[in-house]
PDB file of C-alpha atoms in Angstrom:
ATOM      1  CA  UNK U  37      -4.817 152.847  29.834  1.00 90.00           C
ATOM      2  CA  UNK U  38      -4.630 149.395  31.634  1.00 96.00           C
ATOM      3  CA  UNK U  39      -2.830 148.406  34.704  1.00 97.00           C
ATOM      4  CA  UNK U  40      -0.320 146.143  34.365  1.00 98.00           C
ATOM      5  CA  UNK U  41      -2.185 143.130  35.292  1.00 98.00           C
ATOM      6  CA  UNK U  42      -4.680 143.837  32.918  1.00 98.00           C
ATOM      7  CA  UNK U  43      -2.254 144.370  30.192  1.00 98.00           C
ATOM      8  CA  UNK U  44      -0.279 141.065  31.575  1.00 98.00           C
ATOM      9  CA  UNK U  45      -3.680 139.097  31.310  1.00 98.00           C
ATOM     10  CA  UNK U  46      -3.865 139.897  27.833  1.00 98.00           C
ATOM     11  CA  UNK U  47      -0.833 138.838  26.370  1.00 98.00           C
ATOM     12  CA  UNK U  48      -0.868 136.090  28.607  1.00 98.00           C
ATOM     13  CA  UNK U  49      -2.671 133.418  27.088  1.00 98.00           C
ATOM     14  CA  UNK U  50      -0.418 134.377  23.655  1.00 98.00           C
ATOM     15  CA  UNK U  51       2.855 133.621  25.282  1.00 98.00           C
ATOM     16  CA  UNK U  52       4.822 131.207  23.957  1.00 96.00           C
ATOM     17  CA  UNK U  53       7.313 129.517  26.466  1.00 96.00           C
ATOM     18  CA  UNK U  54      10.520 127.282  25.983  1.00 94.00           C
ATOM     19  CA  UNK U  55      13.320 126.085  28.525  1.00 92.00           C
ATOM     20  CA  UNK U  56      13.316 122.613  30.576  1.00 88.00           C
ATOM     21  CA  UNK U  57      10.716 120.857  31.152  1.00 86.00           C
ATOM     22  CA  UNK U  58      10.524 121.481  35.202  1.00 90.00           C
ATOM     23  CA  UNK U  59       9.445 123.882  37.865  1.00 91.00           C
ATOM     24  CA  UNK U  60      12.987 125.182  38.815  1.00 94.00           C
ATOM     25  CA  UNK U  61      13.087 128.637  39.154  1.00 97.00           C
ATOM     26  CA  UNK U  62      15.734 129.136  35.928  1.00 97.00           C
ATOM     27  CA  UNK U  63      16.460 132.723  34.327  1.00 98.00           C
ATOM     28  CA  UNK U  64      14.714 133.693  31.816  1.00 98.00           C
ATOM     29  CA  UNK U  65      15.155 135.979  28.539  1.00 98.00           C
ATOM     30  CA  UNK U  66      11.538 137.285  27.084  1.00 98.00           C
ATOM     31  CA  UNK U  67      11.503 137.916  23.500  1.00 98.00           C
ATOM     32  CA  UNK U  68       9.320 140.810  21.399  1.00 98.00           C
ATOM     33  CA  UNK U  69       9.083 140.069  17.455  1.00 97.00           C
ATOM     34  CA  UNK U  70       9.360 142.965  14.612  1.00 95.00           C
ATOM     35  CA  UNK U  71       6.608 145.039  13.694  1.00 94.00           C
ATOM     36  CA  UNK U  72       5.669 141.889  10.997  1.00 91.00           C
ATOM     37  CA  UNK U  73       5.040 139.847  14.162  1.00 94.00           C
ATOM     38  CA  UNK U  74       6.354 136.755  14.990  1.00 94.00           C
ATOM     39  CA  UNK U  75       8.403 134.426  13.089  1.00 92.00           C
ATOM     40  CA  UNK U  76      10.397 131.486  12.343  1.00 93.00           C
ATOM     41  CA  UNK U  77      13.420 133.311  13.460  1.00 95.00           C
ATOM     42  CA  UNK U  78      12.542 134.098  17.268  1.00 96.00           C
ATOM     43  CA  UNK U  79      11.463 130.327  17.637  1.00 96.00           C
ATOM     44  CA  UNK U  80      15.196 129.524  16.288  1.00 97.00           C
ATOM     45  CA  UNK U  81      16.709 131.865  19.224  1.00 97.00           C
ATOM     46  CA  UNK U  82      14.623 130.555  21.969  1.00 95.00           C
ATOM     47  CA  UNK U  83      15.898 127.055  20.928  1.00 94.00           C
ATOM     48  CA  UNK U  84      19.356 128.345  21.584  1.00 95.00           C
ATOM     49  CA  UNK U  85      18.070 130.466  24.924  1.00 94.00           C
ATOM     50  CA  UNK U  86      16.519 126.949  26.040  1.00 92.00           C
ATOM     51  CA  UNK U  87      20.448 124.936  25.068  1.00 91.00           C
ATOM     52  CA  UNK U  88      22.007 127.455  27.382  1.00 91.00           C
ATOM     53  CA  UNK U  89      19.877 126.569  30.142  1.00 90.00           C
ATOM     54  CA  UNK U  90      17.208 128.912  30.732  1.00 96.00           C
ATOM     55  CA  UNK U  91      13.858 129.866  29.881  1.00 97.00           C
ATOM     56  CA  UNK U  92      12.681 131.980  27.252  1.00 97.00           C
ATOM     57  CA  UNK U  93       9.252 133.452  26.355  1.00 98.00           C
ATOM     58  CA  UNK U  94       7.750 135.222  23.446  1.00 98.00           C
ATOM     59  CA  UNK U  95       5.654 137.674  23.833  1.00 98.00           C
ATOM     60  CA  UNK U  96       2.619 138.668  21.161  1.00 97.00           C
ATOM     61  CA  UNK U  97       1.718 142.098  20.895  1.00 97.00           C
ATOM     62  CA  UNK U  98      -0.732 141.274  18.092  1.00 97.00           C
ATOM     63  CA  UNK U  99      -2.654 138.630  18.781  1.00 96.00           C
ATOM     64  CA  UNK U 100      -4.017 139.949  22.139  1.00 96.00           C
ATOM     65  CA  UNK U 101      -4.940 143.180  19.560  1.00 96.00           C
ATOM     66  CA  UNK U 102      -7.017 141.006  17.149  1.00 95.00           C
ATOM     67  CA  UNK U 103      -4.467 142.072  14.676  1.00 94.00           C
ATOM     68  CA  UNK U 104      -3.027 139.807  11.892  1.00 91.00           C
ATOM     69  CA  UNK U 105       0.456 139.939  10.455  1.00 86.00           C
ATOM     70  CA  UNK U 106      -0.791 141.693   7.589  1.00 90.00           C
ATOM     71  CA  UNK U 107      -2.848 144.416   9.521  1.00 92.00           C
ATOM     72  CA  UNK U 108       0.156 145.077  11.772  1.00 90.00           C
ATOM     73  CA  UNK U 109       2.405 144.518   8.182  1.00 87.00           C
ATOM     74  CA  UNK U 110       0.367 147.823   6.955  1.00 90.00           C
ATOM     75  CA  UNK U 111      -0.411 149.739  10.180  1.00 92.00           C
ATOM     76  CA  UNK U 112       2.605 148.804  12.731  1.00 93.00           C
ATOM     77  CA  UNK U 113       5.339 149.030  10.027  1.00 89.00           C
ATOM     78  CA  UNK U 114       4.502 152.344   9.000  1.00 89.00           C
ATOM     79  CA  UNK U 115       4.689 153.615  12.586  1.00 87.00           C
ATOM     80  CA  UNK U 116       1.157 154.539  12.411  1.00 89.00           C
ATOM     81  CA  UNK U 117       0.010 152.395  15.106  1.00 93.00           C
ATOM     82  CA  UNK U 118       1.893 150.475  18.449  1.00 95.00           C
ATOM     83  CA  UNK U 119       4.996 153.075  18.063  1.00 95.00           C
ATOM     84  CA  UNK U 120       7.726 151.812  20.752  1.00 96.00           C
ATOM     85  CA  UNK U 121       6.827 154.324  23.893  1.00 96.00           C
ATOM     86  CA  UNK U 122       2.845 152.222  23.307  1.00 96.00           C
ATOM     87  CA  UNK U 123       4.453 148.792  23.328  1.00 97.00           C
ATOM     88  CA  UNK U 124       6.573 149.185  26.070  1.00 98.00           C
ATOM     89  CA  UNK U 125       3.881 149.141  28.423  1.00 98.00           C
ATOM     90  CA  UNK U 126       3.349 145.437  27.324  1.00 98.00           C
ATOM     91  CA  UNK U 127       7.638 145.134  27.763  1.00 98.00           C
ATOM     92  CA  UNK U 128       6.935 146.226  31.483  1.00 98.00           C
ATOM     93  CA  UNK U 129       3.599 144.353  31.935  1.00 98.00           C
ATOM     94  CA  UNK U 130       5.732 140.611  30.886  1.00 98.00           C
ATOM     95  CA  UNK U 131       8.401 141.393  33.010  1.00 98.00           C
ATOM     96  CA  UNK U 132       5.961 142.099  35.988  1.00 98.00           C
ATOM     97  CA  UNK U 133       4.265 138.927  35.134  1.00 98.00           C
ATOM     98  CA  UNK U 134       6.374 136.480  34.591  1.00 98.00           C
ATOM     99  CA  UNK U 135       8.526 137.300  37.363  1.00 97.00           C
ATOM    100  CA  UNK U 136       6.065 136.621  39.299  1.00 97.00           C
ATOM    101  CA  UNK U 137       6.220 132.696  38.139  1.00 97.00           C
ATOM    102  CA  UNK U 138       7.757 130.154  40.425  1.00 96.00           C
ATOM    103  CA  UNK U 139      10.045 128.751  37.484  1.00 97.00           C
ATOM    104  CA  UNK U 140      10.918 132.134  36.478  1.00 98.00           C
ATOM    105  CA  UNK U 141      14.085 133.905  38.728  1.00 98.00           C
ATOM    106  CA  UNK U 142      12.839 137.492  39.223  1.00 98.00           C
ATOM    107  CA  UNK U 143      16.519 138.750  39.442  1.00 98.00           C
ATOM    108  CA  UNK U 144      17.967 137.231  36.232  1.00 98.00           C
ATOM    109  CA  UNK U 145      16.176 138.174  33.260  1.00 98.00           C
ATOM    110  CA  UNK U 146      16.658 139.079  30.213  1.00 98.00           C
ATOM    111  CA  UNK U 147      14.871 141.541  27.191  1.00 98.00           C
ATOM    112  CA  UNK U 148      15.374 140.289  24.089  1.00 98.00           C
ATOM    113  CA  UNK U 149      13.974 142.169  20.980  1.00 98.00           C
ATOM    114  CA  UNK U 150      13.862 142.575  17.152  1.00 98.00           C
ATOM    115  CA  UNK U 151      13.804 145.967  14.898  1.00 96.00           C
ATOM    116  CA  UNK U 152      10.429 147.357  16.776  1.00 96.00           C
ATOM    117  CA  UNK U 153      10.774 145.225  20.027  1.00 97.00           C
ATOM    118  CA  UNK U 154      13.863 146.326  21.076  1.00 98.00           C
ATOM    119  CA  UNK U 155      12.157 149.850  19.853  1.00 97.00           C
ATOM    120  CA  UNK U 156      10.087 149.401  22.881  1.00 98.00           C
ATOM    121  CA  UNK U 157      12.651 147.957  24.886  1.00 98.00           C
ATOM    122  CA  UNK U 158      14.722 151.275  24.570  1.00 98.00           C
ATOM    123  CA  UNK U 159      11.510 153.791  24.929  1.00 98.00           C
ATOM    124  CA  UNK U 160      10.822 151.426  27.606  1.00 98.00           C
ATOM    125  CA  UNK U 161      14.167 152.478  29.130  1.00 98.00           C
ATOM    126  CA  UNK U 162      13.857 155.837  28.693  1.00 98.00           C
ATOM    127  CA  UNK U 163      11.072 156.072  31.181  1.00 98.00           C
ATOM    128  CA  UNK U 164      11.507 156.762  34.961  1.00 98.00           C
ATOM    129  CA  UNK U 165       8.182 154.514  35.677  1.00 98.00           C
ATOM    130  CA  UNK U 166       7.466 156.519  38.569  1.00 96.00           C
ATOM    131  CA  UNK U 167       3.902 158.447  37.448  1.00 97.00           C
ATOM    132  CA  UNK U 168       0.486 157.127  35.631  1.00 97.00           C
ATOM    133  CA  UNK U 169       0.503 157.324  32.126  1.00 96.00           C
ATOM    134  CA  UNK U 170       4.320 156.330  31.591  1.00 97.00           C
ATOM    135  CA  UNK U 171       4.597 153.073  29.452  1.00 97.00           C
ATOM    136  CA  UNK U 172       0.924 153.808  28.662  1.00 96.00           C
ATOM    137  CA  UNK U 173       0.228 151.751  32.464  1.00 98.00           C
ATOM    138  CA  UNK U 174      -1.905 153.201  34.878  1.00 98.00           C
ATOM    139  CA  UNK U 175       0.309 151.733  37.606  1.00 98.00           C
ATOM    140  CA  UNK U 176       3.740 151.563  35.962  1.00 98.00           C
ATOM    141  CA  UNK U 177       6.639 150.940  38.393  1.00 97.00           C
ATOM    142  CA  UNK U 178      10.749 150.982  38.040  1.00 98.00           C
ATOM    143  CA  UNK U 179      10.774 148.369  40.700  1.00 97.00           C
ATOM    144  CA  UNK U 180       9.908 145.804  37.565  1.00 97.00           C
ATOM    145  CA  UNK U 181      13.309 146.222  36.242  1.00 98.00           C
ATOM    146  CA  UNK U 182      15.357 145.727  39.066  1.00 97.00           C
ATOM    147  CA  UNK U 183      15.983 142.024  37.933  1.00 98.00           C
ATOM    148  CA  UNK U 184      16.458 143.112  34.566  1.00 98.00           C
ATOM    149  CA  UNK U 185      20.190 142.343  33.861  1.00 98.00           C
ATOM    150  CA  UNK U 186      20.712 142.673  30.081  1.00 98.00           C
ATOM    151  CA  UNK U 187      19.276 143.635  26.986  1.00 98.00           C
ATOM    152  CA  UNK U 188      20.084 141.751  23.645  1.00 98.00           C
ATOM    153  CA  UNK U 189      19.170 144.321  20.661  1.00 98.00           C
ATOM    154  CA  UNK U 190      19.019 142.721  16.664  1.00 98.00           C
ATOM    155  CA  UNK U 191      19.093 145.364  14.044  1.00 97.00           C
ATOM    156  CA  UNK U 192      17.239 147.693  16.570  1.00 97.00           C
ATOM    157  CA  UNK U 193      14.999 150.514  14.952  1.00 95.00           C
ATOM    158  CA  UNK U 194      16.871 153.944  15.737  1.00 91.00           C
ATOM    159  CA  UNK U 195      15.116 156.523  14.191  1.00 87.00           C
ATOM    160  CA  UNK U 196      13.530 159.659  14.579  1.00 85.00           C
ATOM    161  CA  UNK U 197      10.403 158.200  16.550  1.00 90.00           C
ATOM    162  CA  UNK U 198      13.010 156.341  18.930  1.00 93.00           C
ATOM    163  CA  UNK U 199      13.007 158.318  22.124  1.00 95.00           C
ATOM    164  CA  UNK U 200      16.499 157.097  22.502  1.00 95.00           C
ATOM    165  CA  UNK U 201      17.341 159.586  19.908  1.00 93.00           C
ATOM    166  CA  UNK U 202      16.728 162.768  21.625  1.00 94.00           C
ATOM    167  CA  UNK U 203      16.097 160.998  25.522  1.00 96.00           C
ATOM    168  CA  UNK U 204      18.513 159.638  28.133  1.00 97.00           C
ATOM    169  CA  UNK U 205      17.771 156.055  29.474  1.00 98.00           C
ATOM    170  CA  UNK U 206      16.687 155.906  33.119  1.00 98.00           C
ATOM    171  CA  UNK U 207      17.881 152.422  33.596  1.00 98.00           C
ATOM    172  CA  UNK U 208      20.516 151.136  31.955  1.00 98.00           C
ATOM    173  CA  UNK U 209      20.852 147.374  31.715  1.00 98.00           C
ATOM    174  CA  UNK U 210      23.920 145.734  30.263  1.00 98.00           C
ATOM    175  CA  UNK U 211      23.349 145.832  26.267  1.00 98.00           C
ATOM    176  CA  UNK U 212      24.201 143.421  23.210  1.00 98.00           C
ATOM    177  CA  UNK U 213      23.501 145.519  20.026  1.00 98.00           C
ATOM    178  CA  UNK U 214      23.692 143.720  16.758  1.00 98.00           C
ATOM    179  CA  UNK U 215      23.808 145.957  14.040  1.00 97.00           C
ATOM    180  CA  UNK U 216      24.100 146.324  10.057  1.00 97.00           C
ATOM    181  CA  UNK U 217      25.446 148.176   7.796  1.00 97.00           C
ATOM    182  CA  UNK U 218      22.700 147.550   5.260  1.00 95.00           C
ATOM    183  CA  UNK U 219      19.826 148.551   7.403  1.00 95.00           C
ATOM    184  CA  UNK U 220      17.431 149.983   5.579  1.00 92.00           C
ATOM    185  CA  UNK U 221      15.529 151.753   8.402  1.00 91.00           C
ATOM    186  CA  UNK U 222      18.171 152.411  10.782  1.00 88.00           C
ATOM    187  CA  UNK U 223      21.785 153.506   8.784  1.00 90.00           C
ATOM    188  CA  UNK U 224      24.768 152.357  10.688  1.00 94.00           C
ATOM    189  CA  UNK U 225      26.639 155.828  11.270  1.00 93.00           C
ATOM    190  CA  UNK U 226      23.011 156.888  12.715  1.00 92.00           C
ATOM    191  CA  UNK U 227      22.858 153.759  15.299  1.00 94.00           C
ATOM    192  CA  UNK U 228      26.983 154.087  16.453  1.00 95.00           C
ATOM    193  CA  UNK U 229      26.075 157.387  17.228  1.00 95.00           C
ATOM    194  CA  UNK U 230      23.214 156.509  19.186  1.00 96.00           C
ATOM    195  CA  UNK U 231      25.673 153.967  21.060  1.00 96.00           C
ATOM    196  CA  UNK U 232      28.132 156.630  21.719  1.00 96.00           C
ATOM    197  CA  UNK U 233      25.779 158.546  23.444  1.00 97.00           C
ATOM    198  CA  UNK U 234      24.193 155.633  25.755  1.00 97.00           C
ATOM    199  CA  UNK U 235      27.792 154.742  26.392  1.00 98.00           C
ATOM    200  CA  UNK U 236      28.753 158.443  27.837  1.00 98.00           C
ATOM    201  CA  UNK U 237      25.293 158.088  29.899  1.00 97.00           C
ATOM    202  CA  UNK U 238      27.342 154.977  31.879  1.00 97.00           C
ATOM    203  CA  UNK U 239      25.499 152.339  29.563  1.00 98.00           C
ATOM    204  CA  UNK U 240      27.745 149.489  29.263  1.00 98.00           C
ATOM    205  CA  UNK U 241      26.980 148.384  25.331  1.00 98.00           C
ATOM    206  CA  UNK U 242      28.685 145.780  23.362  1.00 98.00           C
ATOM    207  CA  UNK U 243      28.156 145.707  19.671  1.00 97.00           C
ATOM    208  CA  UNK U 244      28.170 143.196  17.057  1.00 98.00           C
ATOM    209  CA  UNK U 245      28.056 144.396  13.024  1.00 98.00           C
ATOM    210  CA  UNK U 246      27.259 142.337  10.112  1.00 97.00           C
ATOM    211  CA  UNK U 247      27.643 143.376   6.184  1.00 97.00           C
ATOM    212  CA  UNK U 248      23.473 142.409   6.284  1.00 97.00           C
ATOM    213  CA  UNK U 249      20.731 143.871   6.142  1.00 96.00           C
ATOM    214  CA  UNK U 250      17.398 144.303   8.217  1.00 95.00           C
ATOM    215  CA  UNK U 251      16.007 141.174   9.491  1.00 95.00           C
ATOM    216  CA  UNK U 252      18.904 139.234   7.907  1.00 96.00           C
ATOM    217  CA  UNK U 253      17.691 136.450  10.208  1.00 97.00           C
ATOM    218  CA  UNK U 254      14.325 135.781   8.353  1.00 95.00           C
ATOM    219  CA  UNK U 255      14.582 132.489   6.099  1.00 93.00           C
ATOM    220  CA  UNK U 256      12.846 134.137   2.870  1.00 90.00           C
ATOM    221  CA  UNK U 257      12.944 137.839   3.618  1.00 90.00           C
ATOM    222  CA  UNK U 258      15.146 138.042   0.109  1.00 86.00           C
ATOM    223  CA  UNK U 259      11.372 138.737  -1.608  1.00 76.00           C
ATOM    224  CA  UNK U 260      11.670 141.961  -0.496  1.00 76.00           C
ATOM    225  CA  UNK U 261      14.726 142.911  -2.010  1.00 79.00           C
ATOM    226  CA  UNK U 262      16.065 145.464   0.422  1.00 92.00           C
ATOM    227  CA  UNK U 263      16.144 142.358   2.899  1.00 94.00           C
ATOM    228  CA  UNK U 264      18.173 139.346   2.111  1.00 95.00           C
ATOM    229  CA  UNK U 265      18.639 136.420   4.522  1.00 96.00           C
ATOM    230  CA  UNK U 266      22.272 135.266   5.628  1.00 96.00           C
ATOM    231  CA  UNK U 267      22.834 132.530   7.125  1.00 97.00           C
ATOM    232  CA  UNK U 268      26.173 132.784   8.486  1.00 97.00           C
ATOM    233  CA  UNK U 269      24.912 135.906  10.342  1.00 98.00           C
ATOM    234  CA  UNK U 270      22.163 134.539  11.745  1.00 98.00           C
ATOM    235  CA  UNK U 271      24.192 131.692  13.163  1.00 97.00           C
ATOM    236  CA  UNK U 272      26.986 134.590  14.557  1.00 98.00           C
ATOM    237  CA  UNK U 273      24.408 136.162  16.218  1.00 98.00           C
ATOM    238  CA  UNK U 274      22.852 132.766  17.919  1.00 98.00           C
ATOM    239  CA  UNK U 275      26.308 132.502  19.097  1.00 97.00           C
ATOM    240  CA  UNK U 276      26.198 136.270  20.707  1.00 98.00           C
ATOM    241  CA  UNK U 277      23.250 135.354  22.360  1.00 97.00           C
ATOM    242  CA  UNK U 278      24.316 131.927  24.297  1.00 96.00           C
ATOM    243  CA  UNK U 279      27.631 133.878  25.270  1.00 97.00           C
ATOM    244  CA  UNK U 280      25.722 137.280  26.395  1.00 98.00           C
ATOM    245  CA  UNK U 281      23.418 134.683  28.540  1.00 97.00           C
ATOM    246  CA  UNK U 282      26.260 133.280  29.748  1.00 96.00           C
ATOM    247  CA  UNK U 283      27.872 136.342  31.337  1.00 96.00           C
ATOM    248  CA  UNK U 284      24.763 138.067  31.810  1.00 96.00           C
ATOM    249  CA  UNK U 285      22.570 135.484  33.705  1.00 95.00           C
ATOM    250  CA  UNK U 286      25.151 133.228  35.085  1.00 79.00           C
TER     251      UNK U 286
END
């Protein structure tokens, strides 16, 4: 297990950051990709993070792995490596180091994540942080999360390796779910009952559903043919996010 400034000074030098061009300390929303790594799509959100005025940051759980799109394609996607309670360490390791940035304002951030981020995102949440060994940290604390003050979930993976499924969340950020009712690895009736639940645990969730499918976002996911790309959803959803930033990190 690594600390989590080791784990920090991995993905570090992978981190790919967007916002003004100044050393203001601005709010910040920190992206995690899919389990096919990152693409086209999360550069298209920060874009729109960066027009509403604050930073944004994606963070590579791959690269700092030596792992290519197609290793993690074979091995991540199948849940048979990285599963979300292992990756949320390196959720909790990029909040504790970027907050840590002058231009970054510790007490407005966001966690932004796709299908297997926001996976770790939720196990992430699930965690009291008080012990070695949660997160997969030697030195994990909640204190991290105290400027934490929203989560924005796309077509999150809720399924029966979630801990959300069968775990209550320790800290409960406001949450932005977007959800589908052509999700392929997640069926809708499965996720609104998984929002029903976080709701009656005092979560305060919003929800936005789309007649799409997984990663409906992805320019040229239609070659898979349970995925198909949609534009107009996509461009919905870009919309969510500038107005969740808005009343989230205002």
């Amino acid at each position: 297990m690594d600390t989590l400034g080791a784990r920090f000074d991995q993905l570090a030098p992978h981190i790919l950051a967007y916002g003004p061009p100044d050393t203001v300390a601005r709010p910040a929303v920190i992206l995690f990709h899919g389990c096919g790594g990152i693409a086209a799509n999360l550069l298209i959100y920060c874009q729109a993070a960066a027009q509403a005025g604050v930073r944004a940051y994606i963070i590579d759980s791959f690269s700092p792995r030596g792992w290519s799109r197609k290793h993690a394609g074979w091995w991540v996607c199948r849940g048979l490596k990285l599963r979300g309670y292992e990756r949320s360490g390196d959720v909790l390791a990029a909040v504790y180091g970027l907050s840590q940035r002058p231009e970054v304002d510790a007490d407005r951030l966001m966690l932004a994540g796709w299908s297997h981020g926001a996976w770790a995102i939720m196990d992430l949440m699930t965690q009291k942080l008080d012990r070695p060994g949660d997160a997969r940290l030697l030195d994990p604390s909640p204190q991290w999360l105290d400027g934490v003050r929203g989560l924005f979930l796309v077509y999150p993976y809720i399924n029966i390796m979630a801990r959300s499924v069968t775990r209550p969340w320790a800290h409960k950020p406001k949450t932005m779910a977007i959800l589908t009712l052509k999700d392929h690895l997640a069926s809708y009736r499965q996720s609104l009952k998984l929002i029903r639940n976080l709701r009656k645990q005092g979560v305060v969730v919003d929800t936005v559903t789309f007649n799409a499918t997984h990663a409906f976002d992805e320019e040229g996911i239609d070659k898979t043919r349970i995925m198909a790309y949609d534009p107009e959803a996509l461009t919905s959803t870009l919309d969510a996010l500038q107005e969740f930033i808005s009343s989230t990190l205002a």
